[in-house]
Amino acid sequence: MKKDHKEKIGVFICYCGGNISDYVEVEKVAKVVENEPGVQLVKTTMFTCSDSAQVEIIEKIIENDLDGMVVASCSPKLHLLTFRDVAKRAGLNQYNYVHANIREQCSWAHSDRTDDATDKAVRIIRAAISKVRMSQSLQPIEIEAKNVAAVIGAGISGMRSAIELADQGSQVYLIEKDHFVGGRTAQWGHLFPTNEEGKNLVERLYKQIKERDDITLFTGAEVESLNGNIGNFELGVKITPRYVFGKCDDDFLDQVLKACPLEVEDEFNFGLTKRKAIYKNYREAYPESPVIDMELCNKCGACQKICDGKIDLDQEVEHITFNAGAILLNTGFDPYEPEEGEFGYKTVDNVITLQQFRRLLDMSNGTLEYKGKKIRDIAYIYCVGSRQPDGDNKHCSRYCCTSAIQSALNVKNKYPEVRNFHITRGIRTYGKQETCFTDSSRQGDIYLQFFEGAFPEVEKRGEQTKITVQDALTQNENIEVSADLVVLVTGMVQRKDQSVAEILKVPIGSDKFYNEVHTKLRPVETVIDGVFIAGACQSPKNVRGTMASTLAASAKANSLINSGKIELEPIIATVDTDLCEWCGKCDELCSYNAFEKVEADGKTVAKVNKALCKGCGACTPVCPSDAISIVGYSNEEIEGMIDAFVKDVRLIEDHQAKEAESAEGVTNNADKLANALPEMSKRILQSLESGSKAIPEIAAELKHPSEDVMYYLMSLRKYGFVKDTEEINEDEYYLYELKK
Amino acid sequence: MSILNPDFSVTLKKFGAFDTSMCYNCGNCTAICSLSDTDNSFPRNMIRASVLGLEDKIQRSLDPWNCYYCGECSSTCPREANPGELMMSLRRYLTAAYDWTGLSKKFYTSKIWELVAIVLLATVVLVLFLLYHGPMETTLTEQGGVKLNTFAPWKTIEIGDWIMAGFLSFFLLSNVFNMYRKVILKDKSVKVPLKLYFTELWKLIFHFATQWQFKKCSTEEENPDNKKKSVTYWIMHWLLMSGYVTLFVLIVGFLEWFQTDEIHNWWHPQRLLGYYATFGLTAGIIYFTAIRLKKNNEKSKFSHYTDWTFLILLFLTTISGILVHIFRINGMPNPTYYMYVFHLMVLFPMLMIEVPFSKWSHLAYRPFSIYFNSLKNAAKK
Amino acid sequence: MSDYQPRILVFSSEKISDPAIDLAGLLKKHYSPRVYNITLPCTSAVKPNWILKALHKGMDGVFIASDGTDCAFRSDCSALTNNSISKAQQVMKEEGIDLARVKMAALCSVCADPFVGHMKSFSETLSGLGSIKNETGQKDG
């Protein structure tokens, strides 16, 4: 590949107000890199990111007709976009700018060895210069986008984001695998702190969905296939029919439920009850009409006899496809299912999970009973399936402490004679949820605490269930607790069925939850452009956290598709067709199906689909003929950088200057710093020459907003140009004066 | 292995404890306590034992006696779980637990039991006087004093004193032995060599005589105001205690010398000792009543009904004793006799109930706890 | 030889291990200043040839700070990176270069301490091995 080397490069080196210049001799660095090939000008600044410095850079680029730019300052994580914008404003292609990180990876990391830090800064900047010399001008890839969003999962997260997207003007397809909406929240009973029931939240959201024309809800719908890419995905969906039409009243429901002869364990109640082949998850479940479980149904026709017009047992499964610009994944979680024998689960008859207990409590009426026995003492064992030292689930599930304690409050409220014993690994009712812990203490709940490595044991002795805990709060004494019911406070894990993630090619983390691009900075985007994740499928979340993430994902998705056009980073793989001899290894390896086999100039070669390639580069080492490279990371560029790193550095040492410097000491250094000050700082210093002043006074004098003045004044103060007088003026503003 | 017993906190509430379930085990109480150290760390562990209902652990522990209730734990507690008052309640609970007769528990948990016992014992005194009192001589001695020894000869009264002292010693010492059994004998982790019982004995006597631990209670740097209060408390407590001991010794050991018809000069040791003791008791009663009423001190914020019973009985004993003295030296025979009977009617139940079974038993448990504690600590080393 | 200050080339990934190296600096955790970093979109893009070139050009060691299972692109990224390293090591073996001069470890985006630890131990290993030039026969300069 031929490249025109850039010959008019501008290098801008930042003092970062001392953060760099205290450890790196910036002026010396500037002197050395001036002589690098291709460098036309080198400039040092106090704060490269300041507005005035940005304007200055733009002027320099235009004035000197620069064709490349290196900014050597802090980490590109902070200011890459800032300087790309500077380049754009100066008419320079943003990809002809390379960032050199001489703060986090040089001045700060080597603040203990300033000579070496200076040496390293030279090398880092040289590598950046070498890279920018070979850089190409690139344009972002622009593609069309449909303002349609597919939301997968109609729990409260999916429903909420569907509403949000519709409000922002997108058309929404809401796809739910179950026949009823509401997901896990519908199962959850009373929620902290309002005590509102989960099913009420579901009802409110469902009614809003029904009001909107631009949301289409599919229930019994499963994603089968995905084609296309961001802006225009094509989703294939399989729809299982309900076999029941229209709404039905309670009377009809009671009759058909009675008539149906077939029974199966009710998953909605976690196996605590049975349901019929025709069923609703719960009486008020939405959509209103019941559904027939065709896997169970033997078509006996008993229900049809009650109302033939409403039931058609011969309805068929449908396969449909539709297009969407963006996809939101809100598939939620599964409660952790303990292994047999884990804290007596399934081996001791009165051990149940928190989720089962919530259902049990929700359904109980008058007396609290389990398997026919009245319950007085309840022991809760926390962190079951979470924070496992040996198991797969290292995470904290975040919601279970609050949920278990709230259950304890609810059960005591409903049955005052009940006593709660919490066997915890430390309570994590973070934030406002702490109040439920206080309430529970106040109502007399007893807390014990164990540590990892000394897990409590549950066993049946005669008629009684005993739990032995090594209680960390009682000098690690072994305490025996008797309980009528043992509730395992089970956390959140990823859904067993991850087929949709596999179809969408969403990365799955080691904890099985779906991975975002960056945990903190880009928490709802995935590396698959146009696919977003929200709610508990990404990581354990409570309702509040779920709502926050789903609204973030909706906003991100909408901002992507609502303009009809999408810009993509051009940092993708390219194939050198001279070298490529189609072997298919790249295609085989690529997780994103970005390679196509094409005929070009009479030979078969690989071609990269620009919208599908993510630019990860995993394909580049596997190419036997080394024909693939990622834009900006070619062999030449990498080798150029290595060369720049190893090339000798000879710092220009002027003995006389050094002696003079040590004689004059600080003043000389201060003068140097003063010369590099931004214009604004110099004006502030001038203004202070006539005496001490407060920030508003200086601002008025310089006709600048006082927050700007404050910003510059504070850095002047930090670097010893001004000091505060410890006096205030009549408006109670601090006065500042020049430091002599 | 200990067994969780959530019912215990219900029992403990009757002894005055507040809702300790608010405790979240931060340990501030133990950190602030100036008497807690690595050998004896409290009160957090006692709160914990109370919440879980570990009765065995509590009965084996001396920690409640190590606490002198400066109240800094309660004022520091972020959850207002009142650890100081819990320790006080545990002392009441332990007093009941050491008592093998079970009477102590009845007195602490039932006002009716206590009232009936007082009335009963007072009646016994009254009946004995009705049956056996001497002639109510109205003529006066040459000095113009009442012939009290004719009405109630010191010899007869002394026999009664000795019988009473026998009862008191029997019950109190058997309870102390019970304490020793729970604390030392049942604790298999230490074996106390015989020699230590003698070398550590001085602590028992020293602390009985001085209540020195009060001086260590509360920290000057943290809370100078509270420290001052603690020192005042210690002085007043010592005054009251020394007055009581003086009188007790005079009555039980030297009644012939103390209960005379002859009116000595004011500087006679009999009168001076009597006045000192009366002064100590009166000052103490006024002080303790005042702080319990004012509630301006952590340790006096909460009063169990047994605290008031004790103060009232002590007050009535003291005031009636003073009146007997005044009536006698001023030659008022009948008031002297009636007041004397009343004095004994209060004194007898007070001693019989308070010393072995209730609040006053701490005169033995406090110093013995220090003694046992140092035995254990010395044995461990 | 223990005073020898080896030069290390680090390949890091833009989203995960590079932020960890940034964090080490932010926390003023010190490591050898002769550590140089090239950031790639994902470490699975490291070509075996780059590792060899770096050693030939005078880097005493190459450290690949891979993403491990945190990788946003693909979960098998470490395995792919490892393949490239193995290929490079085959050539190194033939050329008589010590295989310990290439090292890979997974770093999370906040793994500042592990990064500094790796740099320290890798520097020690490399200074034990001495200059790469002894093995590749380059002249100083």
PDB file of C-alpha atoms in Angstrom, chain A residues 595-723:
ATOM      1  CA  PHE A 595     -16.089 -10.864   5.136  1.00  0.00           C
ATOM      2  CA  GLU A 596     -17.481 -11.608   1.736  1.00  0.00           C
ATOM      3  CA  LYS A 597     -15.920 -13.639  -1.043  1.00  0.00           C
ATOM      4  CA  VAL A 598     -15.788 -11.488  -4.187  1.00  0.00           C
ATOM      5  CA  GLU A 599     -14.213 -11.527  -7.617  1.00  0.00           C
ATOM      6  CA  ALA A 600     -11.876  -8.615  -8.280  1.00  0.00           C
ATOM      7  CA  ASP A 601      -9.481  -8.168 -11.180  1.00  0.00           C
ATOM      8  CA  GLY A 602      -9.903 -11.752 -12.150  1.00  0.00           C
ATOM      9  CA  LYS A 603      -9.186 -13.335  -8.801  1.00  0.00           C
ATOM     10  CA  THR A 604     -11.140 -14.369  -5.762  1.00  0.00           C
ATOM     11  CA  VAL A 605     -10.466 -12.143  -2.815  1.00  0.00           C
ATOM     12  CA  ALA A 606     -11.982 -11.233   0.537  1.00  0.00           C
ATOM     13  CA  LYS A 607     -13.971  -8.024   0.884  1.00  0.00           C
ATOM     14  CA  VAL A 608     -14.872  -6.298   4.131  1.00  0.00           C
ATOM     15  CA  ASN A 609     -18.461  -5.221   4.782  1.00  0.00           C
ATOM     16  CA  LYS A 610     -17.942  -1.754   6.214  1.00  0.00           C
ATOM     17  CA  ALA A 611     -21.094  -1.770   8.284  1.00  0.00           C
ATOM     18  CA  LEU A 612     -20.442  -5.137   9.855  1.00  0.00           C
ATOM     19  CA  CYS A 613     -16.720  -4.913  10.608  1.00  0.00           C
ATOM     20  CA  LYS A 614     -16.034  -3.822  14.167  1.00  0.00           C
ATOM     21  CA  GLY A 615     -12.334  -3.233  13.589  1.00  0.00           C
ATOM     22  CA  CYS A 616     -11.193  -5.612  16.317  1.00  0.00           C
ATOM     23  CA  GLY A 617      -8.373  -6.935  14.137  1.00  0.00           C
ATOM     24  CA  ALA A 618      -8.643 -10.540  15.260  1.00  0.00           C
ATOM     25  CA  CYS A 619      -8.536 -11.525  11.593  1.00  0.00           C
ATOM     26  CA  THR A 620      -5.247  -9.801  10.866  1.00  0.00           C
ATOM     27  CA  PRO A 621      -2.838 -12.344  12.399  1.00  0.00           C
ATOM     28  CA  VAL A 622      -4.590 -15.346  10.848  1.00  0.00           C
ATOM     29  CA  CYS A 623      -4.164 -14.230   7.236  1.00  0.00           C
ATOM     30  CA  PRO A 624      -1.436 -16.466   5.770  1.00  0.00           C
ATOM     31  CA  SER A 625      -0.422 -13.843   3.226  1.00  0.00           C
ATOM     32  CA  ASP A 626      -0.610 -10.926   5.680  1.00  0.00           C
ATOM     33  CA  ALA A 627      -3.095  -9.170   3.425  1.00  0.00           C
ATOM     34  CA  ILE A 628      -5.389  -7.749   6.101  1.00  0.00           C
ATOM     35  CA  SER A 629      -4.731  -4.811   8.327  1.00  0.00           C
ATOM     36  CA  ILE A 630      -6.783  -2.480  10.433  1.00  0.00           C
ATOM     37  CA  VAL A 631      -6.821   1.118   9.329  1.00  0.00           C
ATOM     38  CA  GLY A 632      -4.244   2.962  11.406  1.00  0.00           C
ATOM     39  CA  TYR A 633      -2.556  -0.250  12.550  1.00  0.00           C
ATOM     40  CA  SER A 634      -0.686  -1.409   9.466  1.00  0.00           C
ATOM     41  CA  ASN A 635       2.663  -3.164   9.687  1.00  0.00           C
ATOM     42  CA  GLU A 636       4.419   0.044   8.647  1.00  0.00           C
ATOM     43  CA  GLU A 637       2.689   2.074  11.282  1.00  0.00           C
ATOM     44  CA  ILE A 638       3.410  -0.362  14.104  1.00  0.00           C
ATOM     45  CA  GLU A 639       7.019  -0.853  13.027  1.00  0.00           C
ATOM     46  CA  GLY A 640       7.420   2.897  12.678  1.00  0.00           C
ATOM     47  CA  MET A 641       6.259   3.317  16.251  1.00  0.00           C
ATOM     48  CA  ILE A 642       8.652   0.629  17.494  1.00  0.00           C
ATOM     49  CA  ASP A 643      11.496   2.353  15.648  1.00  0.00           C
ATOM     50  CA  ALA A 644      10.556   5.614  17.263  1.00  0.00           C
ATOM     51  CA  PHE A 645      10.538   4.028  20.712  1.00  0.00           C
ATOM     52  CA  VAL A 646      14.003   2.501  20.364  1.00  0.00           C
ATOM     53  CA  LYS A 647      15.724   5.382  18.611  1.00  0.00           C
ATOM     54  CA  ASP A 648      18.298   7.129  20.783  1.00  0.00           C
ATOM     55  CA  VAL A 649      17.336  10.299  22.535  1.00  0.00           C
ATOM     56  CA  ARG A 650      19.941  13.001  22.886  1.00  0.00           C
ATOM     57  CA  LEU A 651      18.563  15.768  24.971  1.00  0.00           C
ATOM     58  CA  ILE A 652      20.147  19.081  24.100  1.00  0.00           C
ATOM     59  CA  GLU A 653      22.214  19.999  27.107  1.00  0.00           C
ATOM     60  CA  ASP A 654      23.604  23.483  27.210  1.00  0.00           C
ATOM     61  CA  HIS A 655      25.989  23.556  30.136  1.00  0.00           C
ATOM     62  CA  GLN A 656      26.002  27.275  30.443  1.00  0.00           C
ATOM     63  CA  ALA A 657      22.264  27.450  30.340  1.00  0.00           C
ATOM     64  CA  LYS A 658      22.041  24.772  32.977  1.00  0.00           C
ATOM     65  CA  GLU A 659      24.391  26.641  35.262  1.00  0.00           C
ATOM     66  CA  ALA A 660      22.493  29.828  34.733  1.00  0.00           C
ATOM     67  CA  GLU A 661      19.290  28.055  35.483  1.00  0.00           C
ATOM     68  CA  SER A 662      20.550  26.595  38.731  1.00  0.00           C
ATOM     69  CA  ALA A 663      21.885  30.023  39.721  1.00  0.00           C
ATOM     70  CA  GLU A 664      18.630  31.756  39.092  1.00  0.00           C
ATOM     71  CA  GLY A 665      16.683  28.830  40.409  1.00  0.00           C
ATOM     72  CA  VAL A 666      12.984  29.186  40.673  1.00  0.00           C
ATOM     73  CA  THR A 667      12.624  32.553  38.962  1.00  0.00           C
ATOM     74  CA  ASN A 668      13.966  31.217  35.744  1.00  0.00           C
ATOM     75  CA  ASN A 669      11.593  28.340  35.840  1.00  0.00           C
ATOM     76  CA  ALA A 670       8.735  30.662  36.707  1.00  0.00           C
ATOM     77  CA  ASP A 671       9.613  32.888  33.776  1.00  0.00           C
ATOM     78  CA  LYS A 672       9.515  29.891  31.514  1.00  0.00           C
ATOM     79  CA  LEU A 673       6.151  28.912  32.848  1.00  0.00           C
ATOM     80  CA  ALA A 674       4.921  32.490  32.563  1.00  0.00           C
ATOM     81  CA  ASN A 675       5.818  32.591  28.885  1.00  0.00           C
ATOM     82  CA  ALA A 676       3.731  29.523  28.264  1.00  0.00           C
ATOM     83  CA  LEU A 677       0.674  30.947  30.024  1.00  0.00           C
ATOM     84  CA  PRO A 678      -2.534  31.347  28.054  1.00  0.00           C
ATOM     85  CA  GLU A 679      -3.484  34.857  26.993  1.00  0.00           C
ATOM     86  CA  MET A 680      -6.279  34.999  29.526  1.00  0.00           C
ATOM     87  CA  SER A 681      -3.945  34.209  32.426  1.00  0.00           C
ATOM     88  CA  LYS A 682      -1.569  36.937  31.338  1.00  0.00           C
ATOM     89  CA  ARG A 683      -4.404  39.434  31.295  1.00  0.00           C
ATOM     90  CA  ILE A 684      -5.449  38.406  34.789  1.00  0.00           C
ATOM     91  CA  LEU A 685      -1.887  38.914  36.032  1.00  0.00           C
ATOM     92  CA  GLN A 686      -1.824  42.356  34.420  1.00  0.00           C
ATOM     93  CA  SER A 687      -5.070  43.288  36.052  1.00  0.00           C
ATOM     94  CA  LEU A 688      -3.774  42.227  39.461  1.00  0.00           C
ATOM     95  CA  GLU A 689      -0.713  44.447  39.115  1.00  0.00           C
ATOM     96  CA  SER A 690      -2.834  47.398  40.244  1.00  0.00           C
ATOM     97  CA  GLY A 691      -3.667  45.705  43.559  1.00  0.00           C
ATOM     98  CA  SER A 692      -5.652  42.826  45.086  1.00  0.00           C
ATOM     99  CA  LYS A 693      -9.008  42.057  43.501  1.00  0.00           C
ATOM    100  CA  ALA A 694     -11.900  39.647  43.782  1.00  0.00           C
ATOM    101  CA  ILE A 695     -12.970  37.398  40.918  1.00  0.00           C
ATOM    102  CA  PRO A 696     -16.093  39.420  39.957  1.00  0.00           C
ATOM    103  CA  GLU A 697     -14.002  42.589  39.835  1.00  0.00           C
ATOM    104  CA  ILE A 698     -11.451  41.030  37.490  1.00  0.00           C
ATOM    105  CA  ALA A 699     -14.241  39.584  35.375  1.00  0.00           C
ATOM    106  CA  ALA A 700     -15.847  43.010  35.029  1.00  0.00           C
ATOM    107  CA  GLU A 701     -12.537  44.574  34.123  1.00  0.00           C
ATOM    108  CA  LEU A 702     -11.660  41.977  31.488  1.00  0.00           C
ATOM    109  CA  LYS A 703     -15.273  41.726  30.286  1.00  0.00           C
ATOM    110  CA  HIS A 704     -15.220  37.963  30.650  1.00  0.00           C
ATOM    111  CA  PRO A 705     -17.618  35.593  32.441  1.00  0.00           C
ATOM    112  CA  SER A 706     -16.514  35.156  36.033  1.00  0.00           C
ATOM    113  CA  GLU A 707     -16.445  31.341  35.748  1.00  0.00           C
ATOM    114  CA  ASP A 708     -13.739  31.692  33.053  1.00  0.00           C
ATOM    115  CA  VAL A 709     -11.786  34.039  35.261  1.00  0.00           C
ATOM    116  CA  MET A 710     -12.192  31.640  38.161  1.00  0.00           C
ATOM    117  CA  TYR A 711     -10.824  28.758  36.056  1.00  0.00           C
ATOM    118  CA  TYR A 712      -7.695  30.621  34.998  1.00  0.00           C
ATOM    119  CA  LEU A 713      -7.200  32.253  38.359  1.00  0.00           C
ATOM    120  CA  MET A 714      -7.316  28.927  40.137  1.00  0.00           C
ATOM    121  CA  SER A 715      -4.600  27.487  37.948  1.00  0.00           C
ATOM    122  CA  LEU A 716      -2.523  30.640  38.447  1.00  0.00           C
ATOM    123  CA  ARG A 717      -2.979  30.146  42.158  1.00  0.00           C
ATOM    124  CA  LYS A 718      -2.070  26.463  41.962  1.00  0.00           C
ATOM    125  CA  TYR A 719       1.180  27.255  40.178  1.00  0.00           C
ATOM    126  CA  GLY A 720       2.158  30.050  42.465  1.00  0.00           C
ATOM    127  CA  PHE A 721       1.497  33.165  40.378  1.00  0.00           C
ATOM    128  CA  VAL A 722      -1.183  34.541  42.641  1.00  0.00           C
ATOM    129  CA  LYS A 723      -2.279  33.925  46.212  1.00  0.00           C
TER     130      LYS A 723
END
